[in-house]
Each structure stands twice: as C-alpha cells, then as structure tokens.
PDB file of C-alpha atoms in Angstrom:
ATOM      1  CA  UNK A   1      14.444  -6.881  20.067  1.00 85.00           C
ATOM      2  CA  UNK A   2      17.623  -8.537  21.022  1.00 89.00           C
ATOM      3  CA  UNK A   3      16.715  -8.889  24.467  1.00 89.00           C
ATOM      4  CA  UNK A   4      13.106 -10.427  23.358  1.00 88.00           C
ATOM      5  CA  UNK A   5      14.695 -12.732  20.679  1.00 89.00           C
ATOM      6  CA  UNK A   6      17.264 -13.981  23.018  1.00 90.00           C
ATOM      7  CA  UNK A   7      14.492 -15.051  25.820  1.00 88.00           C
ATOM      8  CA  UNK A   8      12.877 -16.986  22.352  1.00 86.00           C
ATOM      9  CA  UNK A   9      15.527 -18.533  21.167  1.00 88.00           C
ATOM     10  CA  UNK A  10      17.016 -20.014  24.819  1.00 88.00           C
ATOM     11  CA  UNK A  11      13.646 -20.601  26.550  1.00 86.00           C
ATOM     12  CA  UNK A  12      15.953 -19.396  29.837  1.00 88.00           C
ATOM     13  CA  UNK A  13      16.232 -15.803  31.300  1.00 88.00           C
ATOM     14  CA  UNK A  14      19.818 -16.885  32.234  1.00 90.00           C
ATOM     15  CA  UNK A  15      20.940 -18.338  29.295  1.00 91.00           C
ATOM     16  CA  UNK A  16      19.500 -15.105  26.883  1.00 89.00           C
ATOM     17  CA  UNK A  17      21.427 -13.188  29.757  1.00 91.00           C
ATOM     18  CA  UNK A  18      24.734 -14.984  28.960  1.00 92.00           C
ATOM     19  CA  UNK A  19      24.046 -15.414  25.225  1.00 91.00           C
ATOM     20  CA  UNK A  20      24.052 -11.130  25.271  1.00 91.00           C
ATOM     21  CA  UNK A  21      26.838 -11.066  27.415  1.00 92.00           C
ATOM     22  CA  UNK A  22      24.939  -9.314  30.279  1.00 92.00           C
ATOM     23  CA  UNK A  23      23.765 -10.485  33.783  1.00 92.00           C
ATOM     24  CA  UNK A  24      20.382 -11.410  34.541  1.00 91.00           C
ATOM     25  CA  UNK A  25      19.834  -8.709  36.531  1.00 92.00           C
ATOM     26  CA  UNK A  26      20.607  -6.406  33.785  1.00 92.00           C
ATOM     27  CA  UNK A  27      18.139  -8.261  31.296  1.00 90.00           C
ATOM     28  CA  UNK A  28      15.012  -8.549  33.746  1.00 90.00           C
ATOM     29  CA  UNK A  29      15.320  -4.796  34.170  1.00 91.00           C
ATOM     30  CA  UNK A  30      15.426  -4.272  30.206  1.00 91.00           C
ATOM     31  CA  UNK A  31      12.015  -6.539  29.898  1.00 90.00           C
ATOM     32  CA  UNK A  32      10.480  -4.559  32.863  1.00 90.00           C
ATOM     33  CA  UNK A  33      11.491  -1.113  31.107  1.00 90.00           C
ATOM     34  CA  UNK A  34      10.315  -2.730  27.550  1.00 88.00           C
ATOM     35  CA  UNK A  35       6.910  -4.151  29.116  1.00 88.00           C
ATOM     36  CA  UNK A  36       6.649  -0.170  30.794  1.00 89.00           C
ATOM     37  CA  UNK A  37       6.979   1.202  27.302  1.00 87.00           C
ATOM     38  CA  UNK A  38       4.763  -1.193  26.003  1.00 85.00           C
ATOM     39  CA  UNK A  39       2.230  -1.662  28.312  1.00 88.00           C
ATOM     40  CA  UNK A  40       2.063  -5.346  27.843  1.00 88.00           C
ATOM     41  CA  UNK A  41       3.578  -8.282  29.196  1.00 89.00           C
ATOM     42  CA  UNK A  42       6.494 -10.005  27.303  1.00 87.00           C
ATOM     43  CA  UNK A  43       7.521 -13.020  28.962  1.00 88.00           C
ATOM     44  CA  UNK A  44       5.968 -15.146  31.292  1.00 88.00           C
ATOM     45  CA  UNK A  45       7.491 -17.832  33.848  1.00 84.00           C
ATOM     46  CA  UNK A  46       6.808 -21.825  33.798  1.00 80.00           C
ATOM     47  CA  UNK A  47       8.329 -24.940  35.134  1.00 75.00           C
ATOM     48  CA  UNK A  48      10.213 -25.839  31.325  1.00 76.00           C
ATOM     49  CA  UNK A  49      11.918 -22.078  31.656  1.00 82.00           C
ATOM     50  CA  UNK A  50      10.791 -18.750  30.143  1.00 86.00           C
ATOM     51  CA  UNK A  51       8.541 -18.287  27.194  1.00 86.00           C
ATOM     52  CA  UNK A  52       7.146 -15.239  25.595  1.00 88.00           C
ATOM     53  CA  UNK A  53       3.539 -13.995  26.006  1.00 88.00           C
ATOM     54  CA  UNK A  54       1.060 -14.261  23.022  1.00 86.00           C
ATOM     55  CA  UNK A  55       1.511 -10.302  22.617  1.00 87.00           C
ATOM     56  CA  UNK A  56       5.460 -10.870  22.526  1.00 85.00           C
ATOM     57  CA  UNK A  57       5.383 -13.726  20.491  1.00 84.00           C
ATOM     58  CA  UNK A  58       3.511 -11.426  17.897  1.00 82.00           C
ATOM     59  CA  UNK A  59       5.977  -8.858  18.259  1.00 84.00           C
ATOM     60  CA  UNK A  60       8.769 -11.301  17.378  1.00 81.00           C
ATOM     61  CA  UNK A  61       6.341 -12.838  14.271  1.00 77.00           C
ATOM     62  CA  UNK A  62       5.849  -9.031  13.108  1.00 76.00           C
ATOM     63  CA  UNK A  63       9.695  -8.442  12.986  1.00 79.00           C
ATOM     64  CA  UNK A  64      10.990 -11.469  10.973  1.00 72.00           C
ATOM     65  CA  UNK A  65       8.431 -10.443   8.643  1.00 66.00           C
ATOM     66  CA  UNK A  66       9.155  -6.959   8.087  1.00 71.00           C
ATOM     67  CA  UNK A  67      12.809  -8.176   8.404  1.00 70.00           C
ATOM     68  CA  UNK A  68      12.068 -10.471   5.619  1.00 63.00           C
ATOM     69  CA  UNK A  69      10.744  -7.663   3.390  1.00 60.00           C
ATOM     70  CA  UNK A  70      13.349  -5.271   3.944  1.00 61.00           C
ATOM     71  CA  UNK A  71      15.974  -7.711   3.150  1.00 61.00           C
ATOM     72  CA  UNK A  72      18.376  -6.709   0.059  1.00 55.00           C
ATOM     73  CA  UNK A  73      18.333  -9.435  -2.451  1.00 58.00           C
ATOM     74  CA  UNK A  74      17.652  -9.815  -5.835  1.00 65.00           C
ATOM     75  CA  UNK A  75      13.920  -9.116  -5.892  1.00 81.00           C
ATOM     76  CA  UNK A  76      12.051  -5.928  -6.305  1.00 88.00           C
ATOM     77  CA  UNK A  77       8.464  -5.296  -4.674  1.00 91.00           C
ATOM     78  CA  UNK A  78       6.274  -3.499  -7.631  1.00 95.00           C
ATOM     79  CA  UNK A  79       2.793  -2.111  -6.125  1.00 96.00           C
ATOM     80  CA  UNK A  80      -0.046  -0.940  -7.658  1.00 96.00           C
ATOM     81  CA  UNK A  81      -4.162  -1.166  -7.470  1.00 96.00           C
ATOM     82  CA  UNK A  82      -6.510  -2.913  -9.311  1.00 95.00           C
ATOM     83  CA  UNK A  83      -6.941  -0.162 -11.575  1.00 95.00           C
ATOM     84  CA  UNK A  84      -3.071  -0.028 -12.511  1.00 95.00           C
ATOM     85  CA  UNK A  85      -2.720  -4.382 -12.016  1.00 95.00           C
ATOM     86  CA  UNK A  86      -3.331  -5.348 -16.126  1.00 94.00           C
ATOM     87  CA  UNK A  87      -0.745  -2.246 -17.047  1.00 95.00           C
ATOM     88  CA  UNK A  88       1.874  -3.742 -14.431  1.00 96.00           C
ATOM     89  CA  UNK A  89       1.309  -7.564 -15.200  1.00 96.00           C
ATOM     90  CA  UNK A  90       1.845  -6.345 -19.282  1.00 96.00           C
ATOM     91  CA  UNK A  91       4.909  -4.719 -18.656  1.00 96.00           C
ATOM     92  CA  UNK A  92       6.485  -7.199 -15.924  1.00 96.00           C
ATOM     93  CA  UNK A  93       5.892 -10.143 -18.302  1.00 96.00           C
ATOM     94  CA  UNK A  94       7.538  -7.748 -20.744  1.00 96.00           C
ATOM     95  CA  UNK A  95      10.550  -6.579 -18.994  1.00 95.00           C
ATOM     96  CA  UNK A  96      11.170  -9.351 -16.490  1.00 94.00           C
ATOM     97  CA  UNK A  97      11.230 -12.569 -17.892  1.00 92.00           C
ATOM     98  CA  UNK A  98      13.427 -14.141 -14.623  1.00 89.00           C
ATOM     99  CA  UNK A  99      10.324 -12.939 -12.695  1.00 89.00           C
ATOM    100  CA  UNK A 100      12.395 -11.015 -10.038  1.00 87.00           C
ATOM    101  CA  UNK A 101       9.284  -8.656  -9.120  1.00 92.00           C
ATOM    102  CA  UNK A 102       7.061  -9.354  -6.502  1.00 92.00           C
ATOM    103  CA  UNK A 103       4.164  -7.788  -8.122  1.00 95.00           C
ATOM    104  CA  UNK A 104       1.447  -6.454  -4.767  1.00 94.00           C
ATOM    105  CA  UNK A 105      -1.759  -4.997  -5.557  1.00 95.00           C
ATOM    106  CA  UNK A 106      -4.061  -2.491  -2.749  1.00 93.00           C
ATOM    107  CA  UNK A 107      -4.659   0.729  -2.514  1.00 94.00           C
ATOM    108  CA  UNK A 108      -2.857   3.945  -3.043  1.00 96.00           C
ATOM    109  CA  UNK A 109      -2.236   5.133   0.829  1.00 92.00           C
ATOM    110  CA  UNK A 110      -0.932   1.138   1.685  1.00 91.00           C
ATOM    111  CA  UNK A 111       0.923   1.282  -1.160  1.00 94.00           C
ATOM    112  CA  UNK A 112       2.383   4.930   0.104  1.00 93.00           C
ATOM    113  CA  UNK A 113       3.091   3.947   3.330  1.00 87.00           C
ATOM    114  CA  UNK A 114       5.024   0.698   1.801  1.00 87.00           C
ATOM    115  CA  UNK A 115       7.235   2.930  -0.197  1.00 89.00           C
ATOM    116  CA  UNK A 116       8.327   4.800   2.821  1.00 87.00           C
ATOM    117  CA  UNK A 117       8.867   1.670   5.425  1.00 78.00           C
ATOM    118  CA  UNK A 118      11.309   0.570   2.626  1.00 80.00           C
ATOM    119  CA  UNK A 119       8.918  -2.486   1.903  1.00 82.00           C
ATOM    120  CA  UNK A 120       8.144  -1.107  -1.654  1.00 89.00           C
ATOM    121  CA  UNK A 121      10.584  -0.230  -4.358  1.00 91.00           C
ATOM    122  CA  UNK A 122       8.356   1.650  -6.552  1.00 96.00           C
ATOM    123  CA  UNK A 123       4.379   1.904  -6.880  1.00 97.00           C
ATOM    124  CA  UNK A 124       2.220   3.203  -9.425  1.00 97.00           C
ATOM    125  CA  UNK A 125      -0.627   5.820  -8.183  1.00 97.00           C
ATOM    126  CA  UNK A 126      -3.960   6.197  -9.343  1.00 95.00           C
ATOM    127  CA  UNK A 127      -4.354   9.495  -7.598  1.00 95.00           C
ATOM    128  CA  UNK A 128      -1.940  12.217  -8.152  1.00 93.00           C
ATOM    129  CA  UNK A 129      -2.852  14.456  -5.462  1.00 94.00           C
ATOM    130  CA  UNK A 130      -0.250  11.520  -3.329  1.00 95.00           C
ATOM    131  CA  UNK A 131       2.448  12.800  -4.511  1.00 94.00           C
ATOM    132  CA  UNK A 132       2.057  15.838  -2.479  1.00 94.00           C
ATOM    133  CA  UNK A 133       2.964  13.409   0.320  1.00 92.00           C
ATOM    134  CA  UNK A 134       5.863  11.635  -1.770  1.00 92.00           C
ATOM    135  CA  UNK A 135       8.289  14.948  -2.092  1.00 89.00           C
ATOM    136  CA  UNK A 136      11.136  12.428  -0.859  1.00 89.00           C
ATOM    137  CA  UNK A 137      10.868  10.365  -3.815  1.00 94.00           C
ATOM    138  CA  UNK A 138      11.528  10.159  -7.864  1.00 93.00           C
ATOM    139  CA  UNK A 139       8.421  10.191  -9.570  1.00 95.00           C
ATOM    140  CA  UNK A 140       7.476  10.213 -13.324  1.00 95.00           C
ATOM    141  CA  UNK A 141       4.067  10.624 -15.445  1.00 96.00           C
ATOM    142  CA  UNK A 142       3.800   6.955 -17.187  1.00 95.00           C
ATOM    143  CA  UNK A 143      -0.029   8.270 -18.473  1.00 94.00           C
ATOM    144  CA  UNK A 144      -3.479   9.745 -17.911  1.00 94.00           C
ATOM    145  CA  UNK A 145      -6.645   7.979 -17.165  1.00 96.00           C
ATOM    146  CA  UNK A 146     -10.474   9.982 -16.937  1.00 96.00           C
ATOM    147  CA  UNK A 147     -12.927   9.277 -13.774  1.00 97.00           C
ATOM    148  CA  UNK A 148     -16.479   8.428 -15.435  1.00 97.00           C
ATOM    149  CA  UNK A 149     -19.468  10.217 -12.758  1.00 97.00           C
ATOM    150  CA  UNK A 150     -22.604   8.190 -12.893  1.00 96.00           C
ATOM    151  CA  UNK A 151     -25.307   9.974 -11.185  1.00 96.00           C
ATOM    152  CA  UNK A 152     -28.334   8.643  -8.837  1.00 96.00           C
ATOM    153  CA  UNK A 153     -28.555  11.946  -6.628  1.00 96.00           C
ATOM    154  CA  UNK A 154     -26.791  12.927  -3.790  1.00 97.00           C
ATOM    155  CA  UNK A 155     -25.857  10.083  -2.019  1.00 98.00           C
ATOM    156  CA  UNK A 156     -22.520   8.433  -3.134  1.00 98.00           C
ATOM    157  CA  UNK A 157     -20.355   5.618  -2.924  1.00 97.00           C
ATOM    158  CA  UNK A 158     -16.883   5.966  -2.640  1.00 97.00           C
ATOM    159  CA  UNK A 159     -14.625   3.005  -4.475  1.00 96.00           C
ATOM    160  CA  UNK A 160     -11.493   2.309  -2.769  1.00 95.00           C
ATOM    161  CA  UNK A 161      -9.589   2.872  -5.708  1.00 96.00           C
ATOM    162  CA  UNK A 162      -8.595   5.504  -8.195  1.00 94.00           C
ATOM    163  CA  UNK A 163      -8.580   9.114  -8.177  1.00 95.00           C
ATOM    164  CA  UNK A 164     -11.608   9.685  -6.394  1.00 96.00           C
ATOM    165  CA  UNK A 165     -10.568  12.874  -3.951  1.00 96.00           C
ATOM    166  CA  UNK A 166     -10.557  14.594  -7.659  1.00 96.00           C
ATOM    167  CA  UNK A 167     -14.059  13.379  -8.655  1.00 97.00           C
ATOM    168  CA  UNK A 168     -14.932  14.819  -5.023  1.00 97.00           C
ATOM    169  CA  UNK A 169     -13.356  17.735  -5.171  1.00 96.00           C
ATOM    170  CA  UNK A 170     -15.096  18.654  -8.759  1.00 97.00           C
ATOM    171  CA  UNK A 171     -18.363  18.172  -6.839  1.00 97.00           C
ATOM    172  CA  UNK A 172     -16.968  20.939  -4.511  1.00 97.00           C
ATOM    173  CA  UNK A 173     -16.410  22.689  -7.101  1.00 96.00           C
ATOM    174  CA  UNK A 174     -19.328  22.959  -8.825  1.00 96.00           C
ATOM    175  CA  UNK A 175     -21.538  23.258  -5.550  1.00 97.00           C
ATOM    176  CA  UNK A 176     -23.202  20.395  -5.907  1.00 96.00           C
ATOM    177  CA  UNK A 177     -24.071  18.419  -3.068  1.00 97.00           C
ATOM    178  CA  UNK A 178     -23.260  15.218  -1.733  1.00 97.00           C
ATOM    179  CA  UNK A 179     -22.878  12.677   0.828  1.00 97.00           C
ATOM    180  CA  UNK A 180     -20.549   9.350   1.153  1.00 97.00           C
ATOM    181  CA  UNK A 181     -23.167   6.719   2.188  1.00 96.00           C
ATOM    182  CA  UNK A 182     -20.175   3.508   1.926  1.00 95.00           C
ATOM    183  CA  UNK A 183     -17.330   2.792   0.649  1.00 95.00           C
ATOM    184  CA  UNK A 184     -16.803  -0.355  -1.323  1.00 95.00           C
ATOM    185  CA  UNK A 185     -13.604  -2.767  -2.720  1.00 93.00           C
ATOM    186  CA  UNK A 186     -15.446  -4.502  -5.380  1.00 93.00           C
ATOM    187  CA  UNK A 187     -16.676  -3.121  -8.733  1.00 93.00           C
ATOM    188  CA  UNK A 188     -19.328  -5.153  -9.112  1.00 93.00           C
ATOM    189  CA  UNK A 189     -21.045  -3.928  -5.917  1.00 95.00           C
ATOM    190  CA  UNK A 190     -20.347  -0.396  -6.593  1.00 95.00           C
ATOM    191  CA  UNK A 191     -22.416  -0.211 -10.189  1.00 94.00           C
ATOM    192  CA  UNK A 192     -25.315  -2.305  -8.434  1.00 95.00           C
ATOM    193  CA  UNK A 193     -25.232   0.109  -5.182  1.00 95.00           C
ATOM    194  CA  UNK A 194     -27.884   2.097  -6.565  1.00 95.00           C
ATOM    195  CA  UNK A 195     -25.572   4.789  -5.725  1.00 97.00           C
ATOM    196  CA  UNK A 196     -23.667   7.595  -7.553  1.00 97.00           C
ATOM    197  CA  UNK A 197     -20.198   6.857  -8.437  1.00 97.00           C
ATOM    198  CA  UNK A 198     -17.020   7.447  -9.689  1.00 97.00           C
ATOM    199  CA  UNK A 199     -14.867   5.139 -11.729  1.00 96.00           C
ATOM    200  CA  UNK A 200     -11.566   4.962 -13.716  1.00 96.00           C
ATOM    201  CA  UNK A 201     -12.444   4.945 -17.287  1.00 95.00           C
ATOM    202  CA  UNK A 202      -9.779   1.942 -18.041  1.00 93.00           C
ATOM    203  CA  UNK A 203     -10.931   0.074 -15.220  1.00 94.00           C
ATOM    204  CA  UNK A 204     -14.380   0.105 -16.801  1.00 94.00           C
ATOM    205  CA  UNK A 205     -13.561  -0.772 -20.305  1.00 93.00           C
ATOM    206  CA  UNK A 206     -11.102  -3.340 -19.161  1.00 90.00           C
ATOM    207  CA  UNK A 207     -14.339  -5.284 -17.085  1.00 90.00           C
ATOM    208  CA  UNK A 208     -16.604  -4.282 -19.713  1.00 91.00           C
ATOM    209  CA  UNK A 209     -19.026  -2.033 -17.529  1.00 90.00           C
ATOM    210  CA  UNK A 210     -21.010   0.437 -19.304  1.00 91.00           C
ATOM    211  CA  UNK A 211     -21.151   3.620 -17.351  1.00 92.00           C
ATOM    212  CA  UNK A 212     -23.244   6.942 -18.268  1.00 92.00           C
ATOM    213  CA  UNK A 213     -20.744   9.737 -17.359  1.00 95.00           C
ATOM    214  CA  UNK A 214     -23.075  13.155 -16.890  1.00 96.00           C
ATOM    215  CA  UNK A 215     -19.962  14.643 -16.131  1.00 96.00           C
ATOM    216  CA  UNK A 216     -17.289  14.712 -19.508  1.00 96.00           C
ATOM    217  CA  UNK A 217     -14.435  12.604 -18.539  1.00 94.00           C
ATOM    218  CA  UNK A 218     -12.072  15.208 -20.093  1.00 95.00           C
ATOM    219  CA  UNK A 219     -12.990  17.482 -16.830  1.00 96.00           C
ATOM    220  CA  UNK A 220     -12.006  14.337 -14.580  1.00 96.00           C
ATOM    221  CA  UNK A 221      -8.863  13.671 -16.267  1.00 96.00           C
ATOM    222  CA  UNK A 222      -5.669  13.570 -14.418  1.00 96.00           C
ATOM    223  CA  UNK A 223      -1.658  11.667 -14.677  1.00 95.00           C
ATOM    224  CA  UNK A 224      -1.233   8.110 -13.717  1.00 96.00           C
ATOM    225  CA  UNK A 225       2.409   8.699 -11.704  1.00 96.00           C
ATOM    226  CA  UNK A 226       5.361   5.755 -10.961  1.00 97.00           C
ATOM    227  CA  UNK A 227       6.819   6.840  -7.439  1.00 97.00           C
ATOM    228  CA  UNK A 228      10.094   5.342  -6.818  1.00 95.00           C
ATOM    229  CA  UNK A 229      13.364   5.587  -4.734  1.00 84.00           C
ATOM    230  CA  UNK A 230      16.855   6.116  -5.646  1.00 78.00           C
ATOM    231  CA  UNK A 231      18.089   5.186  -9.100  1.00 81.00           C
ATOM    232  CA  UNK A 232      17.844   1.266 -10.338  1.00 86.00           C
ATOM    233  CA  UNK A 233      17.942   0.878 -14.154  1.00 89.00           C
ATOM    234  CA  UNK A 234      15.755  -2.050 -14.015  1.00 92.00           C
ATOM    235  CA  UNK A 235      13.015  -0.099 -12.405  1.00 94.00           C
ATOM    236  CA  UNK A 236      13.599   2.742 -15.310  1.00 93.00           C
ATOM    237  CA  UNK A 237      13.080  -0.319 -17.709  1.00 94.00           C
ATOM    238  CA  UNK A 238      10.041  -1.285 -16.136  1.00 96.00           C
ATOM    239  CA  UNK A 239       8.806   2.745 -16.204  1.00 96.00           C
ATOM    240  CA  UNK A 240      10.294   2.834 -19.668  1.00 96.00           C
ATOM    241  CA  UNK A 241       7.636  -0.524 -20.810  1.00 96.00           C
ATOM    242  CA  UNK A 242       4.567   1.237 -18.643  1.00 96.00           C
ATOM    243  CA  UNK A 243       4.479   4.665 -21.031  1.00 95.00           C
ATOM    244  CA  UNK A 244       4.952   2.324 -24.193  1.00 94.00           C
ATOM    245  CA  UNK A 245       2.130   0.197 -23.058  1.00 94.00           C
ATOM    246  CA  UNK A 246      -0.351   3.309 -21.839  1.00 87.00           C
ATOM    247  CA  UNK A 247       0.903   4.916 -25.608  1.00 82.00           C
ATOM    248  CA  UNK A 248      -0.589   2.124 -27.273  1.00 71.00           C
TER     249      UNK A 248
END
C-alpha cells in the first residue's frame, strides 16, 4: 500500500521512489511482484507521469475507507437488522444523547463479519445459532423474540432477516417438507409472496401485519444476543438500556 499510495500521491515513479527512500529500480520490481499477486495492473504510463489503473485506483478508494472505519476516535459503530433497528434507535436516543453511535442496520452475517474486521463495536443478533461463530467475543442475552410460521404448502420464502435457520430447522424436525423458492429483503413482499413464511413476532406487531402462525410461537422461540468486543462501559450502558427496553 505504501508503494501504491506513493505512485498516487507524486504522479512520478521516481519521485514515489525517493519519497520511500528506495531506488526506482527497487519500486518497479515491488509493483511488478504486487501486479503478480494480484493479477491486475496497477499503474499505467502517460506523457503527465504515472497514474494508477482504474483497478488500483479502487484499491486505494477501498483502503481510506476501511482506514476511515477502523480509525479510533470517539464514535462507536452499533449494528443491528431491521428486526432489532426500533429496540436500538430507543435505547441510543436513551443512552447517548451526544449521538456518538453510528447506528448501521443489515443483516446478521454482514453484521458478523463487521465485528471481526474491527469495523463494528458491538451488534445485536437476531439469530443465536451466530454465536457459534462469535466464540472470540463477549456476548450477553438482552431478550427473546418468537418466529410466527404462516403456511401456503411447501414452497417457502426465506426473509433475509431474523432467526430463520431455526424456523428451518423445526421443519427438519418435524419431517415436513419444504423448498426455498426466493429469498426476499422487504416485508411487504414476503406476506404478498403467496408463499410460506417465517417472521419475527416483534417485527410483525411493530408494522402491524397480521400473521396466522400454524406453528405456536412458543416452539420458535429463541434469545435476542448483543455480541461485543473487549470491555467499554458505554457499550454495557447501551446493553444495560436494551434489556430494560425488551422488559417493558
């Protein structure tokens, strides 16, 4: 990255070469190795000097902004889904009046993978079979939500959020058959699909859909979990406000 950066910032294979304290030599054959590793060309020759490729240009846009994210300051980067947004808006108007959380909302494996690239402090999970994956990290029980199982036969829709591997695996359970026709991001979509369905109970009430659970929700209940790293006593304050709020 240093070699890459340099070639941006001086426009001049000779100049990033002095600017690193290294011949030119020396810093062609560190592109060359870099573009061999890669498989794509970095920087490219013209008559103004030495510019970076589209694809190394991206590279460079990529790293200030994971650079960016990863940066220590002040600000903490809370992530949840749509299912746990209302609970985490609540309790960060709540507990953080100087509004120094970012608050980002997707889905439970982005939100995962966020926590362990350092981009997210703490996240809340819909699905607690994740935490089989999260072993490296704190982690407490802030509540319990229920799937609701609407039935139109065997062919199913799988929402992008919630616990749905545990809606699945009760089908598996029970032998009774199924198949994943789509998977869907919007609620609205997902009731009209024509197709079975799981759905967070609280997610449901909370958009006012009326849903005819054949299966009891108490069969499909399971732990809403905060997953978090190291010890920060604002993000135990902000744990502390989500079981108030889900005790209500």
């Amino acid at each position: 990255m240093e070699v890459i950066l340099a070639v941006k910032e001086e426009k001049s294979q000779n100049k990033a070469a002095s600017k690193l304290g290294i011949t030119t030599p020396v810093l062609n054959r560190y592109i060359s190795q870099i573009e061999k590793k890669t498989g794509i060309s970095l920087v490219q020759t013209r008559a103004t000097g030495t510019e970076l490729t589209e694809e190394g240009q991206h590279i460079v846009e990529e790293y200030y902004r994971l650079k960016n994210k990863l940066e220590k300051n002040d600000f903490l980067n809370i992530s949840g889904t749509p299912v746990s947004q209302e609970l985490l808006m609540s309790a960060l108007s709540a507990v953080d009046p100087e509004g120094r959380c970012n608050l980002m909302i997707s889905d439970d494996k982005k939100n995962l993978s966020d926590l362990k690239a350092g981009i997210a402090d703490m996240i809340v999970l819909d699905d607690p079979l994740y935490l089989f994956e999260a072993e490296e990290f704190e982690w407490e029980t802030i509540g319990e939500d229920r799937l609701l199982h609407e039935d139109h036969g065997e062919r199913y829709a799988y929402f992008r959020y919630g616990a749905q591997r545990i809606g699945f695996r009760y089908l598996e359970l029970e032998n009774i058959p199924y198949k994943i026709e789509r998977t869907f991001s919007s609620m609205p979509a997902l009731v009209d699909s024509g197709l079975s369905f799981f759905i967070n109970e609280s997610l449901a009430l909370r958009r006012g859909v009326s849903v005819k659970s054949i299966t009891s929700p108490e069969q499909l209940t399971h732990e809403i979990t905060a997953v978090y790293s190291g010890n920060n006593p604002f993000i135990e304050k902000i744990i502390k406000e989500l079981k108030r709020l889900r005790n209500m």
